[in-house]
mmCIF file of C-alpha atoms in Angstrom:
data_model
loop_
_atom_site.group_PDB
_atom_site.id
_atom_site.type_symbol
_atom_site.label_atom_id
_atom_site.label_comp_id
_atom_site.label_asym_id
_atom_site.label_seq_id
_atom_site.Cartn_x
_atom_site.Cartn_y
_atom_site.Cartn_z
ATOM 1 C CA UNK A 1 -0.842 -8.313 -15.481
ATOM 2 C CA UNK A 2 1.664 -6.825 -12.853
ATOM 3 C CA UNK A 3 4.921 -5.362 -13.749
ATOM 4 C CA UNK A 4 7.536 -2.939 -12.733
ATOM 5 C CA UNK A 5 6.912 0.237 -13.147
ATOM 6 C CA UNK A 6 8.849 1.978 -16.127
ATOM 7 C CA UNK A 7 9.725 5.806 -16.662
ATOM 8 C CA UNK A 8 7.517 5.634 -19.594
ATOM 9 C CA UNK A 9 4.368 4.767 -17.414
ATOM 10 C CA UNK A 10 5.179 8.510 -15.308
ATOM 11 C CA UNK A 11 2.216 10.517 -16.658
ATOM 12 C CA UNK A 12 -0.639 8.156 -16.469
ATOM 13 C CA UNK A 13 0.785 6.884 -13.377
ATOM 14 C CA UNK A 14 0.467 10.876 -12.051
ATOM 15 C CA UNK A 15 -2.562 10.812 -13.797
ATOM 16 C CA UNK A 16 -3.601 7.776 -11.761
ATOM 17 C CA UNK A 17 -2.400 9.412 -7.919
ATOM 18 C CA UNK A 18 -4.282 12.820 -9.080
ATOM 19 C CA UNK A 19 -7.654 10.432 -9.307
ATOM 20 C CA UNK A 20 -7.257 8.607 -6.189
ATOM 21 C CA UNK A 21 -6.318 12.408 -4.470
ATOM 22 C CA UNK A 22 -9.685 13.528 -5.503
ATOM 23 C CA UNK A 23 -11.273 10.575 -4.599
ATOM 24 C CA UNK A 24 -9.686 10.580 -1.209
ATOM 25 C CA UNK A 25 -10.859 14.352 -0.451
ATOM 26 C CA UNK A 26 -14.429 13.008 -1.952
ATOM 27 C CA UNK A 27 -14.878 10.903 1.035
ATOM 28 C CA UNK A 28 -13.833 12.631 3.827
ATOM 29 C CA UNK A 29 -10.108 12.161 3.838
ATOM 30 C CA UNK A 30 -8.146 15.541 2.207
ATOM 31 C CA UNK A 31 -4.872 15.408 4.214
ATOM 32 C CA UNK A 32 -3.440 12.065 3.377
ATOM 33 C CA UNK A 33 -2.411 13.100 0.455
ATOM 34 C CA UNK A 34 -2.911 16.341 0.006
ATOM 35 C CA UNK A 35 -2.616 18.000 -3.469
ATOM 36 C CA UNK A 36 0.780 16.757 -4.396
ATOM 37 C CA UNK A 37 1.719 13.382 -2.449
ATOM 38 C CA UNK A 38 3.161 11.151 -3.882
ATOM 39 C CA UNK A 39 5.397 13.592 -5.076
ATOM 40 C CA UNK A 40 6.889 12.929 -8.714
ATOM 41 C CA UNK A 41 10.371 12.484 -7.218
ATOM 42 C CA UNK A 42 9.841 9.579 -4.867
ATOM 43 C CA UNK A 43 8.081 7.889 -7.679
ATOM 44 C CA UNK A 44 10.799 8.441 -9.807
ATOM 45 C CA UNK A 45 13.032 6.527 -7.131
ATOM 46 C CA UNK A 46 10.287 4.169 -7.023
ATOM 47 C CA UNK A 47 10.517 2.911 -10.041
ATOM 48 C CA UNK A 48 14.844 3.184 -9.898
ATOM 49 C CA UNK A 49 14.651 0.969 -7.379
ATOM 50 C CA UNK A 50 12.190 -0.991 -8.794
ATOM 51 C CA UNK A 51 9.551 -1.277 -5.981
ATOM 52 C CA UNK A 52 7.035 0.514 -7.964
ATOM 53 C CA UNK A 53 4.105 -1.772 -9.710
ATOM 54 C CA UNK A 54 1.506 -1.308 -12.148
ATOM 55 C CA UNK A 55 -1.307 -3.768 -12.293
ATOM 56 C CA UNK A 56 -2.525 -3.604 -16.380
ATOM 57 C CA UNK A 57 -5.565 -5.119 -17.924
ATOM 58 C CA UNK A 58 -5.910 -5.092 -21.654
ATOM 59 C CA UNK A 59 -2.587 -2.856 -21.899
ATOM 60 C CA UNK A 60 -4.704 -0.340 -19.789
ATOM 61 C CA UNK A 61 -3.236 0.960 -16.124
ATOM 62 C CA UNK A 62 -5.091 0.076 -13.806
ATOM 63 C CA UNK A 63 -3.074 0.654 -10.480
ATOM 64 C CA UNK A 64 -0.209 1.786 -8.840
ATOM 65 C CA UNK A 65 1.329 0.714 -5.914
ATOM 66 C CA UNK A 66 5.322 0.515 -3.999
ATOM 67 C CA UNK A 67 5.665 -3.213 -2.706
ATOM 68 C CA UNK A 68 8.622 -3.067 -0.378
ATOM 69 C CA UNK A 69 10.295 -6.315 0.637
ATOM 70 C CA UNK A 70 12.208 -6.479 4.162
ATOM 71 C CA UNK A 71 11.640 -4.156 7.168
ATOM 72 C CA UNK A 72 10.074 -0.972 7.107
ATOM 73 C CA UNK A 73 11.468 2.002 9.877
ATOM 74 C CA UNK A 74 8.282 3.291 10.330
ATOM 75 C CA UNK A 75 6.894 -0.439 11.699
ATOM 76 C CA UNK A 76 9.525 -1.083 14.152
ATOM 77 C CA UNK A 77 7.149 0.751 17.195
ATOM 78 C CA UNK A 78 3.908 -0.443 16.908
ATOM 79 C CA UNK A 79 1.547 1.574 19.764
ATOM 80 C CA UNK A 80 -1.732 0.198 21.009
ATOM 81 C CA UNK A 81 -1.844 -2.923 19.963
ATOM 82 C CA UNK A 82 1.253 -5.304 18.031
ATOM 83 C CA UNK A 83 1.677 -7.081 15.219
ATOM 84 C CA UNK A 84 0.524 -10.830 14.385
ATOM 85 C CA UNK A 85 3.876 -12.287 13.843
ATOM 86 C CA UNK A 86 7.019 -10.024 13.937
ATOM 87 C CA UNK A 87 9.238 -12.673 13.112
ATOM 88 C CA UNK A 88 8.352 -13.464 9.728
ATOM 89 C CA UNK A 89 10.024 -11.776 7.088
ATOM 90 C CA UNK A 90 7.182 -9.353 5.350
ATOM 91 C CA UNK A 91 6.444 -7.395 2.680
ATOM 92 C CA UNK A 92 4.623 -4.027 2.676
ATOM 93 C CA UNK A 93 2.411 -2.235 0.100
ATOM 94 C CA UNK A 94 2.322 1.684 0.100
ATOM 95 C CA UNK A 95 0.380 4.157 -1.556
ATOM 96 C CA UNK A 96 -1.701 2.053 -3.851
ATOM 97 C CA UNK A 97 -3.855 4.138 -5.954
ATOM 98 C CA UNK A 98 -6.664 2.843 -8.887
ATOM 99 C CA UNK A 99 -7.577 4.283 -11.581
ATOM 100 C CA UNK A 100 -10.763 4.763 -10.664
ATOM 101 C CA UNK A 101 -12.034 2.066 -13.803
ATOM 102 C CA UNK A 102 -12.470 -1.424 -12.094
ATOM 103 C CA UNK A 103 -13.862 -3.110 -9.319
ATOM 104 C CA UNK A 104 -11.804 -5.015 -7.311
ATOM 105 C CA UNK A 105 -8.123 -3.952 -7.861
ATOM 106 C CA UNK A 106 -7.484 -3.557 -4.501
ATOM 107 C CA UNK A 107 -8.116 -6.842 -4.037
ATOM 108 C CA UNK A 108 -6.248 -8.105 -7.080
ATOM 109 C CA UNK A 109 -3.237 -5.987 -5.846
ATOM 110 C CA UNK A 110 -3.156 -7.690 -2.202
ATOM 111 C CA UNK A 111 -3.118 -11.246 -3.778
ATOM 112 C CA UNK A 112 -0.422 -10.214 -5.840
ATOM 113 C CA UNK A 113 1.520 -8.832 -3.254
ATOM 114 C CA UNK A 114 0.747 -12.258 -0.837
ATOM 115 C CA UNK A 115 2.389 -14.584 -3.312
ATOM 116 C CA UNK A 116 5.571 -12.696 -3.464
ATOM 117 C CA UNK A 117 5.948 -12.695 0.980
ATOM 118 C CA UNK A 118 4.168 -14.647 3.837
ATOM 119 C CA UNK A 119 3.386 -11.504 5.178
ATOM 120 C CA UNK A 120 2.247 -8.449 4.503
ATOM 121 C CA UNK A 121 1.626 -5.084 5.900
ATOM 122 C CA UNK A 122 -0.059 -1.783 5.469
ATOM 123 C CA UNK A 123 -1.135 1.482 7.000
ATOM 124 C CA UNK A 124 -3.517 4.120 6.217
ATOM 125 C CA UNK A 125 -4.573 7.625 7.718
ATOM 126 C CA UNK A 126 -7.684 6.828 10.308
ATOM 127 C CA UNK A 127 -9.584 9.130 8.024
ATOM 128 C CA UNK A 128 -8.806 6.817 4.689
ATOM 129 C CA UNK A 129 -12.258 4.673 6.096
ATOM 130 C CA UNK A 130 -12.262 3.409 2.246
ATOM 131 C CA UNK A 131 -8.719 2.032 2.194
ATOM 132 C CA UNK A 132 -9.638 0.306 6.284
ATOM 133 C CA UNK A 133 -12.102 -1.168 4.882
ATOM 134 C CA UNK A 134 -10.609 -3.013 1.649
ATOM 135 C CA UNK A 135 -7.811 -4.066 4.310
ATOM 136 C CA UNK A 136 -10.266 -5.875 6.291
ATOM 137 C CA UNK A 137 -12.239 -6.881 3.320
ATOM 138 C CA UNK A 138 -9.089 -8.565 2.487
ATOM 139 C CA UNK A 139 -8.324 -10.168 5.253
ATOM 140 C CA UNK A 140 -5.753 -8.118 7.369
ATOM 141 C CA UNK A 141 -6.537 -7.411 10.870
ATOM 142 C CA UNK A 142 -6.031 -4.174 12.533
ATOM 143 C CA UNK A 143 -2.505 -4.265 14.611
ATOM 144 C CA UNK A 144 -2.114 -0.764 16.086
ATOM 145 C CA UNK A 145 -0.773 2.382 15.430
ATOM 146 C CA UNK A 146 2.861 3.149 13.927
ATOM 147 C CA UNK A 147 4.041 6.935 12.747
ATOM 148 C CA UNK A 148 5.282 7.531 9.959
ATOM 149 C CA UNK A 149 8.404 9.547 8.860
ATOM 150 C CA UNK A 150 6.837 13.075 10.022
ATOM 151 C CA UNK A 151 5.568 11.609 13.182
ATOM 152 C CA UNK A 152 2.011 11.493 12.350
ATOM 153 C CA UNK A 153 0.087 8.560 12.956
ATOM 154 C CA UNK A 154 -1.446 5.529 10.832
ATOM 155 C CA UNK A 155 -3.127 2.472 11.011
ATOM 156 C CA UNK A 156 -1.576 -0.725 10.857
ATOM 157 C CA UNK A 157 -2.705 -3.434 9.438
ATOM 158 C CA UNK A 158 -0.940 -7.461 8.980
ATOM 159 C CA UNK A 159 -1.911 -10.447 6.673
ATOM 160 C CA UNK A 160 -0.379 -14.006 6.840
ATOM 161 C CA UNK A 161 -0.400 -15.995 4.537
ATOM 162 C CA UNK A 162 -1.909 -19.329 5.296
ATOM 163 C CA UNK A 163 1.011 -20.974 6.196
ATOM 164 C CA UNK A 164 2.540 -18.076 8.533
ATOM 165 C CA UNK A 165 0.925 -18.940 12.001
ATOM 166 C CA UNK A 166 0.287 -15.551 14.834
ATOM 167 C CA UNK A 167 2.653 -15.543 17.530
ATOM 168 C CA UNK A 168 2.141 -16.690 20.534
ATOM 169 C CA UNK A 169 1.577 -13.780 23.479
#
């Protein structure tokens, strides 16, 4: 089940981004993240503004993730590459984090995401080879590189839906 994230869900979701930290530094990828990102105030806004989600099975949390409708700042320059349709409204999904328990959230998260927007987008550090490869795994094709808000670079990824059709060059 997805829902909104609540104020109540704070600790196990903090619980759930220290997991996916370690797990990140476990396979080759430290600075993402870092020891303290997502910091516990941006979630808190997260959830105020209620783009924060929490995918539950059997009342048990089993990821986090901001799904932001509408245009992101950060994807407005896209460098070496561009994006498969940049007309179509879309829908992003930021730092999306298991819980370490189940195969396949990743997935499950993505299909959420793609029945709420046509299209969807996503970036990742080049080191986060994990996270590149459940994008492609999924479907999204590799667009470029954007920056994000302190300049460094990412990955970008795009999805369409199946009715969304790639632009034409």
């Amino acid at each position: 089940m997805f829902r909104g994230a609540r104020r109540s869900d704070l600790e196990q979701i903090l619980e759930i981004y220290a997991h996916a930290r370690k797990a990140m530094a476990d396979s080759g990828n430290p600075t993402q993240w870092g020891d303290s990102y997502p910091p516990q105030k941006m979630l808190e806004e997260d959830i105020d503004s209620n783009r924060l989600f929490v995918y539950t099975v059997k009342g048990r949390l089993e990821a986090v993730f901001a799904f932001i409708l509408g245009p992101d700042p950060a994807y407005a320059k896209i460098e070496d590459g561009q994006w498969l349709n940049d007309e179509v409204p879309y829908g992003t999904i930021h730092r999306l984090a298991s819980a370490g328990g189940r195969r396949g959230v990743a997935s499950e998260v993505i299909a959420w995401c793609l029945e709420h927007c046509e299209s969807l987008r996503a970036d990742t550090h080049a080191d986060n080879k994990i996270m590149q490869h459940l994008l492609e795994k999924n479907g999204f094709a590799r667009c470029g590189i954007i920056h994000v808000e302190d300049g460094t670079p990412r990955v970008a990824y795009q999805k369409l839906s199946a009715t969304v059709h790639m632009q034409e060059e």
